[in-house]
Short mmCIF file of C-alpha atoms in Angstrom, two decimals:
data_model
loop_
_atom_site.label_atom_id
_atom_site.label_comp_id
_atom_site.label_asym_id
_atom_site.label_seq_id
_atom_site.Cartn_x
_atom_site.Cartn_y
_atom_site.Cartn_z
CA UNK A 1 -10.26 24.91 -8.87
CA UNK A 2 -10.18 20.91 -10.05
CA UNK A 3 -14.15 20.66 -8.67
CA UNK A 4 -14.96 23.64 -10.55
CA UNK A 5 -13.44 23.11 -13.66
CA UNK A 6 -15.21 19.68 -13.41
CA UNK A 7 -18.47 21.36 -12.84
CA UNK A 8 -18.31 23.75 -15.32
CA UNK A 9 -16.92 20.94 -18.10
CA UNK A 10 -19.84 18.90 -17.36
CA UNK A 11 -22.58 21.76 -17.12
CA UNK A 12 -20.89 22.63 -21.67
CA UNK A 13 -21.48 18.93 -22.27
CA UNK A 14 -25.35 19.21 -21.24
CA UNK A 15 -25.80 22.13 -22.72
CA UNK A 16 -24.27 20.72 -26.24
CA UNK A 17 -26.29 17.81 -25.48
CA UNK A 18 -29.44 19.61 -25.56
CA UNK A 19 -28.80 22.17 -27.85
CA UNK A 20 -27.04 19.58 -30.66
CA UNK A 21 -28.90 15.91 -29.76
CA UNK A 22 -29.52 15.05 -33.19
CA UNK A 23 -25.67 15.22 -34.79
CA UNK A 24 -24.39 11.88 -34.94
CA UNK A 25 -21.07 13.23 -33.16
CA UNK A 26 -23.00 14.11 -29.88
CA UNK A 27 -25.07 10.78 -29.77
CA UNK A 28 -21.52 8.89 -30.14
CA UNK A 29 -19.90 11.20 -27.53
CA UNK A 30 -22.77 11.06 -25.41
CA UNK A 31 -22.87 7.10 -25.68
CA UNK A 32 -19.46 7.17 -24.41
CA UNK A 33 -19.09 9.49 -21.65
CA UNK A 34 -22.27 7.44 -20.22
CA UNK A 35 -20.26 4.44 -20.14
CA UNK A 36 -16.91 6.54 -18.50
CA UNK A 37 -19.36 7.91 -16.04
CA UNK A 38 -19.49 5.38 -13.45
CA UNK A 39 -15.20 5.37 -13.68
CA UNK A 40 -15.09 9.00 -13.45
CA UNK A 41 -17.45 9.33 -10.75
CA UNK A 42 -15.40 6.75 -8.67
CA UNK A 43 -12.19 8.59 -9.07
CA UNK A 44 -13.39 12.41 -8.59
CA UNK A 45 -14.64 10.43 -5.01
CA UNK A 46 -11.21 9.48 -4.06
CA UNK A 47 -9.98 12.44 -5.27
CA UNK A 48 -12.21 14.50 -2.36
CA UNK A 49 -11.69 11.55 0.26
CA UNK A 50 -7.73 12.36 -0.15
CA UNK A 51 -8.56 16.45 -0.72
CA UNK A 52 -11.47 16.95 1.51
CA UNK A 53 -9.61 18.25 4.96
CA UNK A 54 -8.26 21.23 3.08
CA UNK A 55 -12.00 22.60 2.53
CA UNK A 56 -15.06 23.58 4.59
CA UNK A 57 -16.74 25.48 2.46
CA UNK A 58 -20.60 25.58 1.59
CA UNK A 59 -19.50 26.25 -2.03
CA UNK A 60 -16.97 22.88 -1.91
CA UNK A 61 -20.16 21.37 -0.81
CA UNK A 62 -22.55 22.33 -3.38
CA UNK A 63 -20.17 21.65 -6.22
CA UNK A 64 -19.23 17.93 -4.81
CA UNK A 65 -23.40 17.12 -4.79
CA UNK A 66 -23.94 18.83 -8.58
CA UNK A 67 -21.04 16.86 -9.49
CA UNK A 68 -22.51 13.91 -8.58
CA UNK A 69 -25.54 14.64 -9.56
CA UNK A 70 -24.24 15.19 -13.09
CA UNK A 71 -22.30 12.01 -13.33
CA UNK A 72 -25.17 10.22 -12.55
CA UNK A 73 -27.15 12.14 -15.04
CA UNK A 74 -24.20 11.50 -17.85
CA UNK A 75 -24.88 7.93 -17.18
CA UNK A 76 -28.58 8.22 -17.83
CA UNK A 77 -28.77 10.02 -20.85
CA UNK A 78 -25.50 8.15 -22.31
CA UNK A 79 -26.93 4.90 -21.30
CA UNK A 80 -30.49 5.73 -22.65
CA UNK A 81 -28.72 6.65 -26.07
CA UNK A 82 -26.85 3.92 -26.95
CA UNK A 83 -30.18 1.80 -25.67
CA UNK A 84 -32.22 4.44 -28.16
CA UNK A 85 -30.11 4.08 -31.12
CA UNK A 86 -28.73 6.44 -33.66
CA UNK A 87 -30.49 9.20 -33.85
CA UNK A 88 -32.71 9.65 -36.95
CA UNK A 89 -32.93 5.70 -37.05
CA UNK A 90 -36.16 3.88 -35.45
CA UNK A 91 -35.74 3.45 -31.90
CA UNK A 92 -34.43 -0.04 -30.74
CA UNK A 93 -36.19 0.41 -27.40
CA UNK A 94 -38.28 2.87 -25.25
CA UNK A 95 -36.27 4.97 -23.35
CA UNK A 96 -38.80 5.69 -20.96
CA UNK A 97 -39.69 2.81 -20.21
CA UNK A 98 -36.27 1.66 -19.28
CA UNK A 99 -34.96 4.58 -17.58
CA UNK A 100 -35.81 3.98 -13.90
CA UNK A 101 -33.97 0.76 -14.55
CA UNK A 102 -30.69 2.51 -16.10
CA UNK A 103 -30.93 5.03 -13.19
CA UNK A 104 -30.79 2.29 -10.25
CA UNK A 105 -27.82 0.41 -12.20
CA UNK A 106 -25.91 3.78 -11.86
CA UNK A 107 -25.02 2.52 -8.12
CA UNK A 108 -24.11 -0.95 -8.38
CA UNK A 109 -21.89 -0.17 -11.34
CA UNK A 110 -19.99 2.48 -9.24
CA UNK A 111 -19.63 0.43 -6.36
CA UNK A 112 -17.31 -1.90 -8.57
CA UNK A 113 -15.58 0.84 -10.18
CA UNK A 114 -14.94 2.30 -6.47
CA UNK A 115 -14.14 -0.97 -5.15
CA UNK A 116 -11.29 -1.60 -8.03
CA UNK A 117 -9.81 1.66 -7.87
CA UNK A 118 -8.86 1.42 -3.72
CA UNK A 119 -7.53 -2.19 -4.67
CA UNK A 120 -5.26 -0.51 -7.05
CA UNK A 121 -4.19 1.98 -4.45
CA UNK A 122 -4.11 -0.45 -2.48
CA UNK A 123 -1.99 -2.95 -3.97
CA UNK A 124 0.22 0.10 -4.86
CA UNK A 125 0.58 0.93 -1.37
CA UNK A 126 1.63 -2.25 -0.50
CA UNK A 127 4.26 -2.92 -2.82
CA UNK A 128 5.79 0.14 -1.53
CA UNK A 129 6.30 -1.13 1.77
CA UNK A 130 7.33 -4.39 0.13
CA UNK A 131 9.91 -2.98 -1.76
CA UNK A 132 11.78 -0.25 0.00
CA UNK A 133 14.21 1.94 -1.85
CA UNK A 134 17.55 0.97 -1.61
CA UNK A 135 20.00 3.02 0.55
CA UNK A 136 23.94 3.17 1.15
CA UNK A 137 25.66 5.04 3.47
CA UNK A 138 28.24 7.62 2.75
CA UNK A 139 31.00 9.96 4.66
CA UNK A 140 30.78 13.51 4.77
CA UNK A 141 33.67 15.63 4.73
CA UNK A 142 34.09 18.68 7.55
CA UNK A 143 33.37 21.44 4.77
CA UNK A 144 30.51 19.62 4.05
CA UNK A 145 28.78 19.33 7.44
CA UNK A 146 26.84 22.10 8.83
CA UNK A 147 27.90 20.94 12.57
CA UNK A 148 30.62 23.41 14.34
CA UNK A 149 33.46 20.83 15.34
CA UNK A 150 32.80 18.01 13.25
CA UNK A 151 35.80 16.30 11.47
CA UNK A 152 33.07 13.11 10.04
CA UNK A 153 29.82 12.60 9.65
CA UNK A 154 28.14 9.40 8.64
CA UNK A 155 24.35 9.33 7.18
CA UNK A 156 22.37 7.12 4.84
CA UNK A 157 20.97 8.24 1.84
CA UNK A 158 18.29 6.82 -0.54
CA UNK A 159 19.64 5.41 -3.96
CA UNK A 160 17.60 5.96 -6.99
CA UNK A 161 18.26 2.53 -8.91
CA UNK A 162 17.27 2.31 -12.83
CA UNK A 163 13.41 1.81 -13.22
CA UNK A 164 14.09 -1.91 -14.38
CA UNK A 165 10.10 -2.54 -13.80
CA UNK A 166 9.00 0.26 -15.29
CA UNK A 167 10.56 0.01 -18.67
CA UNK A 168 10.21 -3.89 -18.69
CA UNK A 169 6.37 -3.50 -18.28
CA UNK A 170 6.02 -0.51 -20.83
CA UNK A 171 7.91 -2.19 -23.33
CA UNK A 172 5.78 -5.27 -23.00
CA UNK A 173 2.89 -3.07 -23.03
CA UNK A 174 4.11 -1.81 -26.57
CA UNK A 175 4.29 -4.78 -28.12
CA UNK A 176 1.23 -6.36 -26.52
CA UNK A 177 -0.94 -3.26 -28.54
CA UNK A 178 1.05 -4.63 -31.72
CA UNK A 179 0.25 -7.94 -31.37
CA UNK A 180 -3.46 -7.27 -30.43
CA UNK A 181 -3.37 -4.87 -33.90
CA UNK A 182 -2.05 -7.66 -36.04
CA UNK A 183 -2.52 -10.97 -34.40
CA UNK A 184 -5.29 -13.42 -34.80
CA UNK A 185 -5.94 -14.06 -30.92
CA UNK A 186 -9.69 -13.07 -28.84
CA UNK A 187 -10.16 -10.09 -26.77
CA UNK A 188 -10.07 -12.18 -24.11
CA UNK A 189 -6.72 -14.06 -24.74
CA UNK A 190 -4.69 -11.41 -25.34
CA UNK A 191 -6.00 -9.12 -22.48
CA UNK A 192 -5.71 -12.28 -20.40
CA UNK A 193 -2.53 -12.79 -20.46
CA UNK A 194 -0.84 -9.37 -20.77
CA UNK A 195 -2.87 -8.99 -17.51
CA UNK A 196 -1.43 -11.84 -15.90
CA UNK A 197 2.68 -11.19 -17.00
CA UNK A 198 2.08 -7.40 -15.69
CA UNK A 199 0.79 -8.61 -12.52
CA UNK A 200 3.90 -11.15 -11.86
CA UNK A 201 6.26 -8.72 -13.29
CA UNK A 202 4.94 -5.83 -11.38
CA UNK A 203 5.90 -6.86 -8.01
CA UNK A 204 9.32 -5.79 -8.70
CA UNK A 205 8.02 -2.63 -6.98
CA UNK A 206 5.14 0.34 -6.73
CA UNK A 207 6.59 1.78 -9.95
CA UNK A 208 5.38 -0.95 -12.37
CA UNK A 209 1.92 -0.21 -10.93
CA UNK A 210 0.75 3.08 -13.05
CA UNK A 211 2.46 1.65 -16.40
CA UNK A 212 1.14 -1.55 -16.17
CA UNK A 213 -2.27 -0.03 -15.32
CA UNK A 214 -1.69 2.23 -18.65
CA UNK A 215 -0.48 -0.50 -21.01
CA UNK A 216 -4.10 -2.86 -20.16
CA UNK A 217 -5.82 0.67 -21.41
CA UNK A 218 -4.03 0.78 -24.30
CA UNK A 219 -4.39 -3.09 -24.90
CA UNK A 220 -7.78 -3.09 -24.45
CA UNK A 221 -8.44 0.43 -26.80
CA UNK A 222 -6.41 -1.73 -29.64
CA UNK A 223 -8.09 -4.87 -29.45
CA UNK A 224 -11.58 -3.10 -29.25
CA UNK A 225 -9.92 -0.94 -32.10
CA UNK A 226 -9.34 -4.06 -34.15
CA UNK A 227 -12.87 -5.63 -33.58
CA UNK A 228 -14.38 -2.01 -35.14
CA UNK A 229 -12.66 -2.44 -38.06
CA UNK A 230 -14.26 -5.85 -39.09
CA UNK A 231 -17.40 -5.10 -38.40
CA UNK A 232 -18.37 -1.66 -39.39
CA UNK A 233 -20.80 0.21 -37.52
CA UNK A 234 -20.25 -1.12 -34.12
CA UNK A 235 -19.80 1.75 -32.54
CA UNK A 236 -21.80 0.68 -29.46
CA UNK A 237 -18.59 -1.74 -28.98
CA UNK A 238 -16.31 1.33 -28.39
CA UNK A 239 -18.30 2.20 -25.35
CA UNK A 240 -17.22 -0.79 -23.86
CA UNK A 241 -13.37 0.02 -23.88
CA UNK A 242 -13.52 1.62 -20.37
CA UNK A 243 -15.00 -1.55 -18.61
CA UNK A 244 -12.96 -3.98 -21.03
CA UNK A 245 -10.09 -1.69 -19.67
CA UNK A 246 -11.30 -2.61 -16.00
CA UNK A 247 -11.74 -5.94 -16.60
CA UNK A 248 -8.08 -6.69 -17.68
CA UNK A 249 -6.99 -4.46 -14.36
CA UNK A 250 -9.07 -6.95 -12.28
CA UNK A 251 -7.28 -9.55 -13.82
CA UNK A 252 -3.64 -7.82 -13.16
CA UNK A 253 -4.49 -6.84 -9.70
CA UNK A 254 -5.68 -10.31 -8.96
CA UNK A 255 -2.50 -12.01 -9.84
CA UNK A 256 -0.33 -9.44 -8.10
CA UNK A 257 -1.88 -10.09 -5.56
CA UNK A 258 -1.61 -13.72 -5.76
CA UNK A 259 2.06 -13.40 -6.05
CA UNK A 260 2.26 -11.14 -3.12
CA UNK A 261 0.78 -13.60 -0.77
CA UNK A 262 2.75 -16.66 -1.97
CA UNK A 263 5.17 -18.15 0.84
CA UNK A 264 8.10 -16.50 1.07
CA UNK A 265 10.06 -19.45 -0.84
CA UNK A 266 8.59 -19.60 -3.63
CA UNK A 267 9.16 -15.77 -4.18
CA UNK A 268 12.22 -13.18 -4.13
CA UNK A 269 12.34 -11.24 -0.84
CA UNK A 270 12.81 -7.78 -1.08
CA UNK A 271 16.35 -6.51 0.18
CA UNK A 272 15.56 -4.32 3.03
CA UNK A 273 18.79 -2.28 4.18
CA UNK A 274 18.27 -0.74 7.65
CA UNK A 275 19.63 2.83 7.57
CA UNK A 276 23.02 3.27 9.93
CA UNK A 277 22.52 5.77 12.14
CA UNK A 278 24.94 8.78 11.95
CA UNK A 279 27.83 9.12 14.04
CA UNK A 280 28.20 11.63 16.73
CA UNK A 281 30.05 14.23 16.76
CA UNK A 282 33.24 14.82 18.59
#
């Protein structure tokens, strides 16, 4: 159902595309989703890696190659837009001309998307381990144990602690988008360093990870947000939020894992309880 509701999404957009090219709205929609394409593709390729096993079917098949057939065709005609121009304005540059060019950049630019999104699953993956959840161990009363002749019955339990990295890093991310709306700083400043104080705040554990990840969107969306608001008529700037976006996760991922691997000194260790096994019965 997720493959063909993909396919059949994609399959609308051409068809607006070629039945509406010369509105304004599908040219800036079009410019966009050509520069999401290489992202999207990436993800819908983990998302069949992890899903694949479930399905052998010619039809699974044929609707993972048109998929990816489409993305890269998204990418061609987005990419040949925004290189085109607005439409009823004099082209900027021949399309043709450029197209077997913007069709062989399809695959490096995916490779980096691809590459960025295992080291965030990665990195996730790796925290968890880091940072068990806590545990405590707690007595049973006879009622409550489903064992004939049991007075006591000892087991360990996870604990569910407050999210203390979660909320820390979505509240920063908050008021990182309302400095980047109202302060004076570069793109490049303030996306630095919101990247950096995720990444050393986010090895409190895995679930800083996905709010982190979602505040540098957000960041990056309002500083790009800012920049078309001074200059009006930038819209080709706006198709760069996605790989801004990516850049400032390279930058959080990087220093995560920098803190990861410092010595063990200089960094808090995770408290790792080891579960007490239960006692037996009489």
């Amino acid at each position: 159902m997720v493959l063909m509701t993909l396919g059949t999404a994609m399959v609308a957009w051409f068809v607006v595309r070629m039945c509406a090219g010369a509105s304004i709205d599908v040219w800036r929609v079009s410019c966009f989703l050509g520069a999401c394409a290489p992202l999207a593709s990436a993800a819908a390729l983990l998302y069949i890696q992890r899903v694949g096993d479930r399905e052998d079917s010619v039809l699974a098949a044929w609707l993972v190659r048109a998929i990816g057939m489409h993305f890269v065709l998204a990418w061609l005609l987005g990419v040949s837009d925004w290189l085109r121009g607005p439409p009823g304005a004099s082209p900027t540059l021949n399309a043709d001309m450029v197209a077997p060019l913007v069709l062989a950049s399809f695959f490096p630019v995916f490779g980096v998307a691809f590459v960025s999104f295992r080291w965030l699953l990665s990195v996730r993956a790796r925290l968890s381990v880091a940072r068990p959840p806590a545990t405590r161990t707690v007595d049973l009363e006879a009622h409550r144990v489903p064992y004939r002749g049991a007075l006591r019955l000892r087991v360990t339990e996870s604990v569910a602690g407050f999210p203390t990295a979660l909320v820390v890093t979505s509240a920063l991310g908050a008021a990182s988008v309302l400095l980047a709306l109202a302060g004076p700083w570069s793109t490049a400043a303030v996306l630095g360093v919101t990247a950096v104080t995720l990444g050393a705040l986010s090895t409190l554990g895995a679930p800083a990870v996905l709010p982190s990840v979602a505040s540098l969107v957000c960041v990056a969306g309002a500083l790009l947000t800012r920049h078309l608001s001074t200059h009006t008529g930038s819209y080709p700037l706006a198709c760069a939020w996605p790989w801004v976006a990516l850049a400032g996760v390279g930058v959080y991922l990087g220093t995560v894992e920098a803190v990861m691997r410092l010595p063990a000194r200089y960094r808090m260790r995770p408290a790792i309880v080891t579960p007490t096994p239960p006692a037996s019965a009489p």
